[in-house]
Amino acid sequence: MIPAKFAYRRAATVDEALALLAEHGDDAKLIAGGHSLLPLMKLRFAAPEVVVDIAPLTELKFVRLDGDEVVIGALSRYHDLQRDPVLAQHAPLLAHAAGTVGDPQVRHRGTIGGSLAHADAAADLPAVVLATGGTLVARGPSGERRIPAREFFLGPFTTPLEPDELLTEIRLPSRAGLGWAFEKFTRRAIDWAIVGVAVTGHAVGLINMGGTPLRATATERALAAGTPAAEAALLAAEDTAPPDEPHATPDYRRHLARVLTARALARAEAS
Ligand SMILES: Cc1cc2nc3c(=O)[nH]c(=O)nc-3n(C[C@H](O)[C@H](O)[C@H](O)COP(=O)(O)OP(=O)(O)OC[C@H]3O[C@@H](n4cnc5c(N)ncnc54)[C@H](O)[C@@H]3O)c2cc1C
C-alpha cells in the first residue's frame, strides 16, 4: 500500500522540531526510525499531512550516567543500546532486551523513544522501562516535564504525550549488580513476543498480557513477602487481560506468563 500524500520536513534541532509541531498542530507527526509509523501510514491507519523527521537529532543520541541514574537520549537506536558499556553495567536488562527486538534492520533504525511513544503492549522496551521504574522526559512549548513510566502507558497505543511534545530522554535508576533476566516467547526468532517477561530484582514486567505493558504486581508482592520464586510466579497472570488471537488464546498466554516468570526469576536469582 502507498501512504496518503504528506509533506516532509526535516528538523536539525529539538527547538526546530518543536517549532514545526507548534506550526502544524494535530496535522503533524514525528518520525524517528519509521518502523512503526510507516507501516501505519502504508495501511492508511495514520495519514499525517506533515511528517517531521527527527532522525537527524544527534543531540538526542546518547547514553550517560547522572548520579545514580542512567540517562538515554530518545533517538538512541536499539543497535547502540545493545552495545553500550554504561547500559551493560547499569541497565543490562535494557541492553539485552534491545538486542532481541526484530531483526538487524529494525535494530539499526528503531529508537527507544519511538518504541515508548508508540506504546504497543507487544513491544519489548516499554515493559523493561516499566519494570525498571523509569521516568520519561518530554519537552513541549511550555518547557519540560517528567512522566513516571507507570503513568505513561494509558491504553493501547495511548500515552499522555501532547501532539506538540517530543520525548527527549528516558531516565532509569541504576540497577548495577542486581539480578535480571528477559524471557521472550516467539514463534520465530525475529517475531514480536507472544508473551515476554522482564525481571530486575523483584520487579516483573509483562509484555503482551493486556492493552498496555504491565507489572506482575501479585508476583512482586509475594516475592516481597518472602514467597519462594517458583510459587510467586504462579501469580504472574493475576489482573491481566491478555489479547485473544488465532495463534495464542488468553489462557495460553496466562500459562506462558507463569512459566516464563518462573524461568526469569530463577535466572535472575542465579545471575
Ligand atoms: C519487521 C518489524 C519487526 C519488529 N519487531 C519488534 C519486536 O520484536 N519488538 C519490539 O519491541 N518492536 C518491534 N518492532 C517495532 C520497532 O521496534 C519500532 O522501531 C518501534 O516500535 C518504533 O520506533 P521508531 O523509532 O521506528 O518510531 P517511529 O515509527 O518513527 O514512530 C513511532 C511513533 O512514535 C512517535 N515518536 C517517535 N519518536 C518520538 C519522540 N522522540 N517523541 C515523541 N513521539 C515520538 C511517532 O510520531 C510515531 O507516532 C518491529 C518493527 C518491524 C517493522
mmCIF file of N, CA and C in Angstrom, residues 10 12-13 16 57 63 88 105 131 133 149 151 161 170 186 206 220 222 236:
data_model
loop_
_atom_site.group_PDB
_atom_site.id
_atom_site.type_symbol
_atom_site.label_atom_id
_atom_site.label_comp_id
_atom_site.label_asym_id
_atom_site.label_seq_id
_atom_site.Cartn_x
_atom_site.Cartn_y
_atom_site.Cartn_z
ATOM 1 N N ARG A 10 12.319 18.285 7.735
ATOM 2 C CA ARG A 10 13.439 17.687 8.452
ATOM 3 C C ARG A 10 13.871 18.656 9.549
ATOM 4 N N ALA A 12 16.576 19.885 12.369
ATOM 5 C CA ALA A 12 18.003 19.732 12.668
ATOM 6 C C ALA A 12 18.278 19.850 14.172
ATOM 7 N N THR A 13 17.333 20.439 14.910
ATOM 8 C CA THR A 13 17.495 20.581 16.363
ATOM 9 C C THR A 13 16.152 20.287 17.038
ATOM 10 N N GLU A 16 13.854 23.211 16.614
ATOM 11 C CA GLU A 16 13.253 23.248 15.271
ATOM 12 C C GLU A 16 12.084 22.255 15.184
ATOM 13 N N LEU A 57 18.500 14.269 14.773
ATOM 14 C CA LEU A 57 18.783 14.978 16.044
ATOM 15 C C LEU A 57 19.865 14.264 16.859
ATOM 16 N N VAL A 63 23.965 7.951 25.706
ATOM 17 C CA VAL A 63 23.688 7.256 26.972
ATOM 18 C C VAL A 63 24.719 7.799 27.948
ATOM 19 N N ALA A 88 25.448 -1.692 29.813
ATOM 20 C CA ALA A 88 25.875 -3.056 30.171
ATOM 21 C C ALA A 88 26.080 -3.163 31.676
ATOM 22 N N GLN A 105 17.858 -4.995 10.703
ATOM 23 C CA GLN A 105 17.384 -3.764 10.058
ATOM 24 C C GLN A 105 16.533 -2.943 11.034
ATOM 25 N N ALA A 131 9.311 -1.982 34.296
ATOM 26 C CA ALA A 131 9.838 -2.830 35.382
ATOM 27 C C ALA A 131 11.011 -2.153 36.086
ATOM 28 N N GLY A 133 11.327 0.955 36.652
ATOM 29 C CA GLY A 133 10.916 2.164 37.385
ATOM 30 C C GLY A 133 11.450 3.426 36.733
ATOM 31 N N ALA A 149 7.128 6.100 34.249
ATOM 32 C CA ALA A 149 6.665 5.093 33.288
ATOM 33 C C ALA A 149 5.321 4.518 33.703
ATOM 34 N N GLU A 151 2.856 5.959 34.777
ATOM 35 C CA GLU A 151 1.748 6.850 34.380
ATOM 36 C C GLU A 151 1.751 7.118 32.874
ATOM 37 N N LEU A 161 1.452 11.993 26.059
ATOM 38 C CA LEU A 161 2.176 12.975 25.235
ATOM 39 C C LEU A 161 1.179 13.809 24.427
ATOM 40 N N ILE A 170 15.031 9.220 28.490
ATOM 41 C CA ILE A 170 14.494 8.175 29.369
ATOM 42 C C ILE A 170 15.499 8.044 30.500
ATOM 43 N N THR A 186 8.537 -16.474 21.289
ATOM 44 C CA THR A 186 8.138 -16.100 19.928
ATOM 45 C C THR A 186 7.908 -17.349 19.088
ATOM 46 N N LEU A 206 5.548 -7.357 32.228
ATOM 47 C CA LEU A 206 4.915 -8.322 31.326
ATOM 48 C C LEU A 206 4.668 -7.691 29.952
ATOM 49 N N GLU A 220 5.080 -9.716 42.459
ATOM 50 C CA GLU A 220 6.008 -8.818 43.160
ATOM 51 C C GLU A 220 5.699 -8.752 44.656
ATOM 52 N N ALA A 222 4.185 -11.036 46.449
ATOM 53 C CA ALA A 222 4.526 -12.330 47.050
ATOM 54 C C ALA A 222 6.036 -12.426 47.280
ATOM 55 N N ALA A 236 1.644 -14.739 38.278
ATOM 56 C CA ALA A 236 2.060 -13.744 37.275
ATOM 57 C C ALA A 236 0.921 -13.260 36.385
#
